[in-house]
Coordinates of N, CA and C in Angstrom, one line a residue:
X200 N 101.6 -151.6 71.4 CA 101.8 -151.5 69.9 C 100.7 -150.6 69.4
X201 N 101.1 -149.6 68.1 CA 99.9 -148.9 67.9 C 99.2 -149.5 66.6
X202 N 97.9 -149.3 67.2 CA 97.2 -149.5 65.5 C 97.5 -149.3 64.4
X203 N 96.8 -150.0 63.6 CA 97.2 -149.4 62.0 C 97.6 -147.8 62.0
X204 N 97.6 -147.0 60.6 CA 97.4 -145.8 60.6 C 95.7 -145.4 60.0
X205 N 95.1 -143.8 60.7 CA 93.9 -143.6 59.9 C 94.0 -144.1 58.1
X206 N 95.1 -143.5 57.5 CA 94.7 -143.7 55.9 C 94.8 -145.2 55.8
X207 N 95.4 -146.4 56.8 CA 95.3 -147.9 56.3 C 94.0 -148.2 56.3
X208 N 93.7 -147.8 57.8 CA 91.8 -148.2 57.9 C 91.0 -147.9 57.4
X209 N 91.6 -146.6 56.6 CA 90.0 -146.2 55.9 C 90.0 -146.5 54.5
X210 N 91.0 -147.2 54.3 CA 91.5 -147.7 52.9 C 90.7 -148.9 52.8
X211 N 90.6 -149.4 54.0 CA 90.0 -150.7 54.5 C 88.4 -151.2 54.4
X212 N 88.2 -149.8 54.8 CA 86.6 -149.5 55.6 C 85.9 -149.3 54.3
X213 N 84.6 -149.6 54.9 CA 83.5 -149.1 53.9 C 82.9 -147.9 54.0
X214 N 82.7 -147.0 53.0 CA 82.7 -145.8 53.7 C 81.4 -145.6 53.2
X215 N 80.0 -146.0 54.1 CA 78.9 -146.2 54.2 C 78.2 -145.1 55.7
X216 N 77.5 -144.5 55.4 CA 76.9 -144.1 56.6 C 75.9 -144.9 57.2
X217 N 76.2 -145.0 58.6 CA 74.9 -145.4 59.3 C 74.4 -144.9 60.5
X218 N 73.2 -145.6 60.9 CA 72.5 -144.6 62.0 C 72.3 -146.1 63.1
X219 N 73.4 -145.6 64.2 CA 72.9 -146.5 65.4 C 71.8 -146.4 66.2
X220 N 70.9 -145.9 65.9 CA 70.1 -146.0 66.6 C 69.7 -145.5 68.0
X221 N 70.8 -145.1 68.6 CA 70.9 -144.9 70.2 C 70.4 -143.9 70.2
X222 N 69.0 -143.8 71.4 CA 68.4 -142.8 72.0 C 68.7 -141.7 72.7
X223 N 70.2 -141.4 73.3 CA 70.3 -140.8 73.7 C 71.9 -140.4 74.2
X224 N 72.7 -139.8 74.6 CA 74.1 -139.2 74.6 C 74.7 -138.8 75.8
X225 N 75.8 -138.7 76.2 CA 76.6 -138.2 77.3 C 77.4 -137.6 77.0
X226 N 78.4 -136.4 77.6 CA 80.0 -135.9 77.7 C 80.6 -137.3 77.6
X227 N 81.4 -137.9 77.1 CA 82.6 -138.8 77.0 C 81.2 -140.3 76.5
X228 N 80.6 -140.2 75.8 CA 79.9 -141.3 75.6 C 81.1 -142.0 74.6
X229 N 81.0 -143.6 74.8 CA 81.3 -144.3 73.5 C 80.5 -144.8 72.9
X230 N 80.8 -145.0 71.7 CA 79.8 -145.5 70.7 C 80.6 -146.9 70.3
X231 N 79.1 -147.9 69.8 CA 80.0 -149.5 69.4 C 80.8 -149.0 68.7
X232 N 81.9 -150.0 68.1 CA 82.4 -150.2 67.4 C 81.7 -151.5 66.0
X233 N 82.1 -151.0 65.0 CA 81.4 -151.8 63.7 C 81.5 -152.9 64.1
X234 N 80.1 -154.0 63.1 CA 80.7 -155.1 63.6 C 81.3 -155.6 62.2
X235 N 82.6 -156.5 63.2 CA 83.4 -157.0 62.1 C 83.1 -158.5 61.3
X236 N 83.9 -158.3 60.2 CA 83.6 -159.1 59.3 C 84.2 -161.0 60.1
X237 N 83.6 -161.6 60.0 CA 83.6 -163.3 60.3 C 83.9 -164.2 59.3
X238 N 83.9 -163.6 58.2 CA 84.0 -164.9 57.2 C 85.3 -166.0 57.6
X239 N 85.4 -167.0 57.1 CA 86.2 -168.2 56.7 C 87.0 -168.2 56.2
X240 N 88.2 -168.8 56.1 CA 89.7 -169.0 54.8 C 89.5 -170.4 55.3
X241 N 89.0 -171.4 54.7 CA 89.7 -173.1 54.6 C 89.4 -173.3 56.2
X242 N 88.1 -172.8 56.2 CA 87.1 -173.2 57.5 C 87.8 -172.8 58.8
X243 N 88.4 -171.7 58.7 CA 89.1 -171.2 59.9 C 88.6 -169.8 59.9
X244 N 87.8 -169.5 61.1 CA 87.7 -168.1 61.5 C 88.6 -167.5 61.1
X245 N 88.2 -165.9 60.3 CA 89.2 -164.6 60.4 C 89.5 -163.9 61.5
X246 N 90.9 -163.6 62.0 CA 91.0 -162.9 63.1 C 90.6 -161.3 63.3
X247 N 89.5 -160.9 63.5 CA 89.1 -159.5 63.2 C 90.3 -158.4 63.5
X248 N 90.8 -157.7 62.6 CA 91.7 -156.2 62.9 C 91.0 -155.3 64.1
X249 N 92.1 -155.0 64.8 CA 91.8 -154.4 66.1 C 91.2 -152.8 65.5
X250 N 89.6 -152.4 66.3 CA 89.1 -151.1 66.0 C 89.6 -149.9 66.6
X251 N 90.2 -148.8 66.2 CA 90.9 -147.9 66.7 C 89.9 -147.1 67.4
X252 N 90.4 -146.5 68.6 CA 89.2 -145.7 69.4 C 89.9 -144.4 68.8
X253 N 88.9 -143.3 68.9 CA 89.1 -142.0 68.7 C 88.5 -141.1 69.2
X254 N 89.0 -140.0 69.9 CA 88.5 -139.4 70.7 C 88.4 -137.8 70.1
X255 N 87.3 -136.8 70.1 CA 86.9 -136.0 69.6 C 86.5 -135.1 70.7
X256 N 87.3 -133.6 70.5 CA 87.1 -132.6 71.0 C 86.7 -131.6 70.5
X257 N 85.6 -131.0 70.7 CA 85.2 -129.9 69.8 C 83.9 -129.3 71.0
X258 N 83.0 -128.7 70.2 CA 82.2 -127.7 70.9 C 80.7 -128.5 70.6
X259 N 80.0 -127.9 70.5 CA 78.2 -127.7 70.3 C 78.2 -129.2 69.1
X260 N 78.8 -128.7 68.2 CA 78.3 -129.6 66.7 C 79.0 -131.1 66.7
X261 N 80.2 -130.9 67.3 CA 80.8 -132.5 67.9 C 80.3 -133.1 68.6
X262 N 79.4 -132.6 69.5 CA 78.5 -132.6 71.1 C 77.7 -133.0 70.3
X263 N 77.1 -133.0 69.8 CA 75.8 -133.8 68.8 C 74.6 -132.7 69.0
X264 N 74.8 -130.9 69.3 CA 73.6 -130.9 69.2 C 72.6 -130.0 68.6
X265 N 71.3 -130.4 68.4 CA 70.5 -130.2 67.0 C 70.6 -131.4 66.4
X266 N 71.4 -132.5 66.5 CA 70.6 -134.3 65.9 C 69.6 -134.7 66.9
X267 N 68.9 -135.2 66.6 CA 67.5 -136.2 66.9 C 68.4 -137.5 68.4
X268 N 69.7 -137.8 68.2 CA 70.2 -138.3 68.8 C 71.5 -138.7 68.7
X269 N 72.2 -139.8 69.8 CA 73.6 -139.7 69.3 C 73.9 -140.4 68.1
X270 N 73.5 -141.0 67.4 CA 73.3 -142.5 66.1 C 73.3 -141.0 65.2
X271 N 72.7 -140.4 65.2 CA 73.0 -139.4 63.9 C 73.6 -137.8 64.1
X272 N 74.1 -137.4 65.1 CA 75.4 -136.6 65.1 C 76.3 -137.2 64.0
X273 N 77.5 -136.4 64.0 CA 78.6 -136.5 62.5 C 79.2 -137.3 63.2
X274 N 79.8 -137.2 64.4 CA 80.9 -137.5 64.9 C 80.7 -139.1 64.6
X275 N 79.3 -139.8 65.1 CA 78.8 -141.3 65.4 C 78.7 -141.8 63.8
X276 N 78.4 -140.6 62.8 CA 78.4 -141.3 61.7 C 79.7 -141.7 60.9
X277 N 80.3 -140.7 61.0 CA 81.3 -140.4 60.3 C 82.8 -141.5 61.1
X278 N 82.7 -141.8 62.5 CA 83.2 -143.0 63.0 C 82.9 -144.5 62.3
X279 N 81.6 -145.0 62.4 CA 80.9 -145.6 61.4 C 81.1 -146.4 60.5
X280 N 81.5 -145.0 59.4 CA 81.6 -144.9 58.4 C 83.0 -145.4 57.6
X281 N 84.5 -144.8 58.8 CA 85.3 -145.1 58.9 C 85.9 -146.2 59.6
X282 N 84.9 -147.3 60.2 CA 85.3 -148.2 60.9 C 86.2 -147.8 62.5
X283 N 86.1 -146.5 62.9 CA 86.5 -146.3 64.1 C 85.2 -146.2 65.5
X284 N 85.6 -146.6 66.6 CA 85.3 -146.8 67.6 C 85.2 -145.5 68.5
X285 N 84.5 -144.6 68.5 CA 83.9 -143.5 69.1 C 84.2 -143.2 70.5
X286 N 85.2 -142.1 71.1 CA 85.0 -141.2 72.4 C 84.8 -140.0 72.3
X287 N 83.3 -139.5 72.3 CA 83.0 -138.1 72.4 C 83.5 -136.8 73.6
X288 N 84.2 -136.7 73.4 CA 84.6 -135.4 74.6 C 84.2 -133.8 74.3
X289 N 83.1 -134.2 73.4 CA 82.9 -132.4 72.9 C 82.0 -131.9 73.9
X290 N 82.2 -130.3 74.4 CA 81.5 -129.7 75.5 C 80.6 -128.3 74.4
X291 N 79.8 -128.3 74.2 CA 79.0 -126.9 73.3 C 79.8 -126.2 74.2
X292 N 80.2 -124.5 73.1 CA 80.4 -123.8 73.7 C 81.6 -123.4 73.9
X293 N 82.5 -124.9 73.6 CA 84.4 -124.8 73.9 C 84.2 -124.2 72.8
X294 N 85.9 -123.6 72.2 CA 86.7 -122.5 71.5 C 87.9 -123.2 71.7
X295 N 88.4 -122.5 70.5 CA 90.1 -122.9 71.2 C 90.7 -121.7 72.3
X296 N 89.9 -120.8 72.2 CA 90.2 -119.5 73.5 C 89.6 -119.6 74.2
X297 N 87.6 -119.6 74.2 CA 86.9 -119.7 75.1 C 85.9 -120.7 75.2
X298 N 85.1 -121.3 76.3 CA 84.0 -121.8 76.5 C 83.2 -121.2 77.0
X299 N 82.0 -122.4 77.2 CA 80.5 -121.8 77.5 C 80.9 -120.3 78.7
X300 N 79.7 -119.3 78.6 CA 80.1 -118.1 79.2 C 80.7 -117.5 79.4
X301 N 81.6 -117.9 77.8 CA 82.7 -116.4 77.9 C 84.2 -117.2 78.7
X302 N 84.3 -117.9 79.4 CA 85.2 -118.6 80.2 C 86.7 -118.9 79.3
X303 N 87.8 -118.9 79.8 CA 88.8 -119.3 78.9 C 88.6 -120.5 79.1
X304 N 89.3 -121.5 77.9 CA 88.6 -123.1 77.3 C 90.1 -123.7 78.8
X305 N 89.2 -124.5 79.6 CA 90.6 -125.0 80.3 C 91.1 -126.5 79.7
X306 N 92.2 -126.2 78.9 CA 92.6 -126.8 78.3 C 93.3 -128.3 79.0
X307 N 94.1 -127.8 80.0 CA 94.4 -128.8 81.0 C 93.8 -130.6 81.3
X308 N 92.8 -129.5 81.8 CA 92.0 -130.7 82.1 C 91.3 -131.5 81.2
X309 N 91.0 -130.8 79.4 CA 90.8 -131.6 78.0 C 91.7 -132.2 78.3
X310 N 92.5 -131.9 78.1 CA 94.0 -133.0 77.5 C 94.3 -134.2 78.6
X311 N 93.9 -134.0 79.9 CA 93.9 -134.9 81.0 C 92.8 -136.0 80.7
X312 N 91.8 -135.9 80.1 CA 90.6 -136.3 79.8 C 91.1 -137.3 78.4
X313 N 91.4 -136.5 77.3 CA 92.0 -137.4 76.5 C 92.9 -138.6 76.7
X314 N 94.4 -138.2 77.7 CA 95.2 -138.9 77.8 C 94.3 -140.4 78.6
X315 N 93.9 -139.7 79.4 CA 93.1 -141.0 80.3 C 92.1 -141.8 79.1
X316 N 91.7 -141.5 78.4 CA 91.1 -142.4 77.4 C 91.8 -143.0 76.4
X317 N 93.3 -142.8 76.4 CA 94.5 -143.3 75.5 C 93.9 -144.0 74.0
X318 N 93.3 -142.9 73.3 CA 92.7 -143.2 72.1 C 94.2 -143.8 71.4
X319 N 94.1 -143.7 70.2 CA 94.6 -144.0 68.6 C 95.1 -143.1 67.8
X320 N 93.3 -142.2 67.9 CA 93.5 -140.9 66.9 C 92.9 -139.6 67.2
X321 N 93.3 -138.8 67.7 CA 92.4 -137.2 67.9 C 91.9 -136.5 67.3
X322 N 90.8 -136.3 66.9 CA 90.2 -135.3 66.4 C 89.8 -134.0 66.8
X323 N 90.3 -132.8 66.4 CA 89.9 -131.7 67.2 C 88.8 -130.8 66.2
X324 N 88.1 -130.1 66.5 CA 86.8 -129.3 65.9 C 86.2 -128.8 66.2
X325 N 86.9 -127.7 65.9 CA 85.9 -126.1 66.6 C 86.8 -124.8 66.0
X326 N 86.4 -123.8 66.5 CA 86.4 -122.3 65.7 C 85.3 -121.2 66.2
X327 N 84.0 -122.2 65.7 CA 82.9 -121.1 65.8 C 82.7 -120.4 66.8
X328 N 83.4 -121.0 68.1 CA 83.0 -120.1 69.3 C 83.8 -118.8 69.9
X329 N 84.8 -118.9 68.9 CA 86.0 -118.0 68.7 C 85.5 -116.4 68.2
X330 N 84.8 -116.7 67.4 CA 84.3 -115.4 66.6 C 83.8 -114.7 67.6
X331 N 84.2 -113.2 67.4 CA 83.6 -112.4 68.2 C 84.2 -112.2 69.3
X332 N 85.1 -113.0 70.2 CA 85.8 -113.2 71.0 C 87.2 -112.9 71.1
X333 N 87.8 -113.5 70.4 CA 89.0 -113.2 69.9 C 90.1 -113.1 68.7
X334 N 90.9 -112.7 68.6 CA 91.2 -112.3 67.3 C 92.1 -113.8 66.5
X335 N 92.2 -113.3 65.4 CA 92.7 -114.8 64.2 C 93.8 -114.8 65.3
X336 N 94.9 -114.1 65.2 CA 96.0 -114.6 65.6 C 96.2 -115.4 66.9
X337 N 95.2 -114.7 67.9 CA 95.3 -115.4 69.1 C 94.6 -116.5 69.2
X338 N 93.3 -116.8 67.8 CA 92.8 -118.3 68.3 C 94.1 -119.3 67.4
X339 N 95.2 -118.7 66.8 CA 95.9 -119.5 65.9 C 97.1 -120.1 66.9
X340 N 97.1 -119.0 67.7 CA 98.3 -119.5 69.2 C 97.8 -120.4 70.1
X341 N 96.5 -119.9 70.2 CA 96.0 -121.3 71.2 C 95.9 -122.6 70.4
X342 N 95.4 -122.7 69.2 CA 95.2 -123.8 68.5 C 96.6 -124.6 68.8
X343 N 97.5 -123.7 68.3 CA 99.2 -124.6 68.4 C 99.4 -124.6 69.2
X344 N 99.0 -124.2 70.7 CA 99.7 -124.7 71.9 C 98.6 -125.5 72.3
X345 N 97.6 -126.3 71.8 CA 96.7 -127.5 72.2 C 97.0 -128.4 71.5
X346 N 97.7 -128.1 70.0 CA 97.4 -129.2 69.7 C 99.4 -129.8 70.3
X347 N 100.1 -129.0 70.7 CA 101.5 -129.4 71.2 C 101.4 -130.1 72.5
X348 N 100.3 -129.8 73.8 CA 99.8 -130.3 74.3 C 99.5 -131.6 74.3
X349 N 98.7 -131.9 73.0 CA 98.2 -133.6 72.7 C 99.3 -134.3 72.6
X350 N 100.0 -133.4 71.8 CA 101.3 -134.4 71.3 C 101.9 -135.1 72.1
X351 N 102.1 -133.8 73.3 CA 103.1 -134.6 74.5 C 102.3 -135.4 75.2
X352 N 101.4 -135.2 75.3 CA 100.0 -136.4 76.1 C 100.2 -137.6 75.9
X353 N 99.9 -137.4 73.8 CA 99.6 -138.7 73.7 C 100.7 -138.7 72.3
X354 N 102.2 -138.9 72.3 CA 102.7 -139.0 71.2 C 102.7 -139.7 70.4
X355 N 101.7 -141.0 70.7 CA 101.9 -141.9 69.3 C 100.5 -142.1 69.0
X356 N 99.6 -141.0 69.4 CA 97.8 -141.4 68.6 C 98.4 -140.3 67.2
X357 N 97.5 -140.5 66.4 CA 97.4 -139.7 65.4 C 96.3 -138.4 65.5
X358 N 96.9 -137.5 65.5 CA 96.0 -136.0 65.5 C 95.8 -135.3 64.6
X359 N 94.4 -135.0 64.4 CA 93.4 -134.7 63.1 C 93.2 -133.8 63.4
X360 N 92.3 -132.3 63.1 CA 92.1 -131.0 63.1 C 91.4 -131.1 61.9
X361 N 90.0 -130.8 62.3 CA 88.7 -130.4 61.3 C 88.7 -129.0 61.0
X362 N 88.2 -128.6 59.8 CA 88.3 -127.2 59.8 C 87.2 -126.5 60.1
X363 N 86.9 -125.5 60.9 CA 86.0 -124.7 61.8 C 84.9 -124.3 60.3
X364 N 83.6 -125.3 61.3 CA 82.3 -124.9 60.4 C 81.4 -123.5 60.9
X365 N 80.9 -122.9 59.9 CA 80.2 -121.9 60.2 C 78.8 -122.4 59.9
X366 N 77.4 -121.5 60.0 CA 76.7 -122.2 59.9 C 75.8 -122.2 58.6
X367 N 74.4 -121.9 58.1 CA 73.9 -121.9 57.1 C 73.8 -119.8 56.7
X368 N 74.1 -119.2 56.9 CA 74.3 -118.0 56.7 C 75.4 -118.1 56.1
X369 N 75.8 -116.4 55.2 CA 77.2 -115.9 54.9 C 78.0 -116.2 55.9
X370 N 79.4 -116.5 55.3 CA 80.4 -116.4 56.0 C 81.1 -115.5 56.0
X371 N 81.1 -115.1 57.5 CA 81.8 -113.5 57.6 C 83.6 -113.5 57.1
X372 N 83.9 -112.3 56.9 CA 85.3 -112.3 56.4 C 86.1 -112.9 57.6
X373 N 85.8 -112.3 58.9 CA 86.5 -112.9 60.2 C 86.8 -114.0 60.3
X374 N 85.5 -114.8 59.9 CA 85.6 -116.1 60.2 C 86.7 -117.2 59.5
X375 N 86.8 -116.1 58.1 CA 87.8 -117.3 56.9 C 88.9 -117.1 57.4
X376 N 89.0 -115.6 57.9 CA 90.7 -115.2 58.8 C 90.9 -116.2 60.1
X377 N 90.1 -116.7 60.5 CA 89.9 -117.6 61.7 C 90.3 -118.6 61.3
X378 N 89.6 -119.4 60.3 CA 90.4 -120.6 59.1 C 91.4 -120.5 58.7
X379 N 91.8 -119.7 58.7 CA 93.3 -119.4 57.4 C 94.1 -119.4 59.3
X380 N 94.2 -119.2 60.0 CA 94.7 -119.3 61.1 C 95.0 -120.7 62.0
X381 N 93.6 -121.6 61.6 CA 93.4 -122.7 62.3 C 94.3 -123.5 61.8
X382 N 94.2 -123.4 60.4 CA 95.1 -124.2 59.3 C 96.6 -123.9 59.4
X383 N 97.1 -122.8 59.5 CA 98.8 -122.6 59.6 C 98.8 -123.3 61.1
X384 N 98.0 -123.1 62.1 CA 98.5 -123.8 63.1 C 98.9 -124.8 63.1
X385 N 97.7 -125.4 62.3 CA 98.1 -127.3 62.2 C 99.0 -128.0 61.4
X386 N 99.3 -126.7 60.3 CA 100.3 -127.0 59.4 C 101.8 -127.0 59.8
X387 N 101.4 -125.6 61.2 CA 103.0 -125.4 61.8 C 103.5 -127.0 62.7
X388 N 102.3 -126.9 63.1 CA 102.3 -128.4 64.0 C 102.5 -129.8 63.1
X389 N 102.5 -129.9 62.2 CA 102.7 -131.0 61.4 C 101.4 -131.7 61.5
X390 N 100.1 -130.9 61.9 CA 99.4 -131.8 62.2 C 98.5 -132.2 60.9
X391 N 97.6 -133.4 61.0 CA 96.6 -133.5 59.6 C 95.0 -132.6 59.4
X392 N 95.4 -132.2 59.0 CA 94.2 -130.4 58.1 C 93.3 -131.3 57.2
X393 N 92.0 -131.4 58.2 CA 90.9 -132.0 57.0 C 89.8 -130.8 56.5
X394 N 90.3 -129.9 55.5 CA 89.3 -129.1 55.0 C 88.2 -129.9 54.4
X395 N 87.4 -129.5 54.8 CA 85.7 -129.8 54.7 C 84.9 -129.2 53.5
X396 N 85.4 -127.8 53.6 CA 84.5 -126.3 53.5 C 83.7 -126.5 54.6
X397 N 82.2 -125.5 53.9 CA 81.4 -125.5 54.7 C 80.2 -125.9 54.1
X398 N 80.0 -126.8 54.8 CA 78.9 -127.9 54.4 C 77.3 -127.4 54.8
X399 N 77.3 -126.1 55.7 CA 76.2 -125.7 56.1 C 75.3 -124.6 55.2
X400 N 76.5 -124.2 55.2 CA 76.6 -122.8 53.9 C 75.5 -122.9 52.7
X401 N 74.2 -121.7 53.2 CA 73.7 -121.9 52.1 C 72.4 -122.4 52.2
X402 N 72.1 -123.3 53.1 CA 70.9 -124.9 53.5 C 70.7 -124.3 54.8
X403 N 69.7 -123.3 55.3 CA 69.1 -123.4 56.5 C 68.2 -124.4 56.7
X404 N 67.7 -125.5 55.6 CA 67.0 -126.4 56.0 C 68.2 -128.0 56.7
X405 N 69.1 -127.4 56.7 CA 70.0 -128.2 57.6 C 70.1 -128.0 58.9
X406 N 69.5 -126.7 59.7 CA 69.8 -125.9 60.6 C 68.3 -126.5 61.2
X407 N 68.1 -126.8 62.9 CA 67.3 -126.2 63.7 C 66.6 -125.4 63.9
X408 N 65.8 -125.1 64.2 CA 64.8 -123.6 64.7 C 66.0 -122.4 64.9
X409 N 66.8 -122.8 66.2 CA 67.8 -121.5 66.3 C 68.3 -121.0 65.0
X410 N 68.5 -122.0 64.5 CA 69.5 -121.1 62.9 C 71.5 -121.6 63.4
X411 N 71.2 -122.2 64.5 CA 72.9 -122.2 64.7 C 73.7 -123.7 64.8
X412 N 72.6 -124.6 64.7 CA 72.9 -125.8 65.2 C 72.4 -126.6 63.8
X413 N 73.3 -127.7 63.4 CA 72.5 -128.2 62.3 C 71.4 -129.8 62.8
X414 N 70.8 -129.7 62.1 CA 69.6 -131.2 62.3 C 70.6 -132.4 61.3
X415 N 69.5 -133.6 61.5 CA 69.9 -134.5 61.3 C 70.7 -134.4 59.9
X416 N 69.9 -133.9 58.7 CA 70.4 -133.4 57.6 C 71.8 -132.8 57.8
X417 N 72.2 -131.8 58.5 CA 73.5 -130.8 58.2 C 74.0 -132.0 59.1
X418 N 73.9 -132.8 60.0 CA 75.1 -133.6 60.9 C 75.5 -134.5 59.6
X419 N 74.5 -135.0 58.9 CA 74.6 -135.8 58.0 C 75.5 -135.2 56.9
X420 N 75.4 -134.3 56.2 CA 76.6 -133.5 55.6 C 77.9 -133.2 55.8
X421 N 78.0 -132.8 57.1 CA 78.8 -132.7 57.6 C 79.7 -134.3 58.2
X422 N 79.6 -135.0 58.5 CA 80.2 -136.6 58.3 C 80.0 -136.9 56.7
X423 N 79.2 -136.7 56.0 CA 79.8 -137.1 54.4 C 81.2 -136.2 53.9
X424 N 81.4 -134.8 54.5 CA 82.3 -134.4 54.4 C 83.6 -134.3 54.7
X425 N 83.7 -135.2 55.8 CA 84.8 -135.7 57.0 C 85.1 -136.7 55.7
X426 N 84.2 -138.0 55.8 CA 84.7 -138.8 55.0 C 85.0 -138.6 53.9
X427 N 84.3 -138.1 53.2 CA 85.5 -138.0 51.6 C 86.5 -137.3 51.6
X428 N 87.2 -136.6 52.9 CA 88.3 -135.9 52.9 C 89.2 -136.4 53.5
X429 N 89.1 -137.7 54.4 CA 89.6 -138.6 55.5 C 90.1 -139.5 54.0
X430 N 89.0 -140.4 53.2 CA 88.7 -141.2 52.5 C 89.5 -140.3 51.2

């Protein structure tokens, strides 16, 4: 039987950020799930609502890195926050065309990875590694043929698509053509388009040394901006 839906739970949830605390992160880490409420009705335990797992694909900034640790990445906050139960699958560096070294993103074996974790709800999120690489249209083909992929994987989790963050610099014209691409895919797909903007835009004091990765601050933006658009 499937979980509630995302818009029931987060109807539900408190939409509070917090910081677990955890020292440190993995490829496919989980993160707790909240703890649930215990109160009483006429001296009888509440039966706690089952926590939906969610599993997250994306690049560098899903991957948590540039946070201090996994407790304040977006992904761990913004889970949290929404009462969902955390499966990190982000690799720095994926695209929806290429990964680390230029490599085409092998999508296959994502989606083998997801199904084996038989989440609830998918979240996908990335873009940035696209630029420069390849063109709107073809990161718009690949988008729709991953996110068709999930579907048949996993047809009854719910699939989300974040919209591709750029960093604390201008945003190049390419890049919005890269958005305006990401978006018809997911729209072609029927899938759910959580525009964000861009949360980085502007605040290098959100950014790391490199300039490319955000710190605790931009992770922290960046999950306040999931949620009020989830929320």
């Amino acid at each position: 039987m499937r979980r509630p839906s995302v818009v029931a739970l987060v109807v539900a949830s408190v939409l509070v950020l917090v910081v677990s605390g955890i020292a440190g992160w993995s490829i496919g880490s989980m993160s707790e799930p909240p703890a649930q409420d215990r109160g009483t009705s006429a001296g009888v335990p509440d039966v706690p609502t089952s926590v939906p797992v969610v599993a997250f694909i994306g690049d560098s900034y899903s991957q948590g890195i540039g946070a201090s640790s996994a407790g304040t990445r977006w992904t761990t906050l913004a889970s949290a926050a929404l009462g969902w139960s955390e499966m990190n699958l982000a690799v720095g560096g994926t695209g929806y065309t290429t990964s680390y070294l230029g490599q085409p993103t092998d999508y296959a074996t994502k989606v083998e990875s997801v199904r084996a974790a038989q989440p609830d709800i998918i979240v996908v999120s990335g873009g940035r590694n696209d630029y420069l690489t390849s063109s709107p249209p073809e990161i718009g083909t690949a988008a729709a043929a991953l996110y068709g992929q999930l579907r048949s994987a996993l047809p009854d989790a719910e699939l989300v698509v974040v919209s591709p963050i750029w960093e604390a610099t201008d945003i190049p014209v390419e890049f919005t053509e890269i958005i305006d691409s990401i978006r018809r895919a997911a729209e072609g797909a029927s899938v759910k388009y959580l525009n964000i903007g861009e949360p980085l835009s502007g605040h290098p004091d959100f950014m790391v040394a490199d300039g490319l990765h955000p710190n605790d601050s931009g992770h922290h933006k960046i999950a306040e901006q999931v949620v009020a658009v989830v929320g």
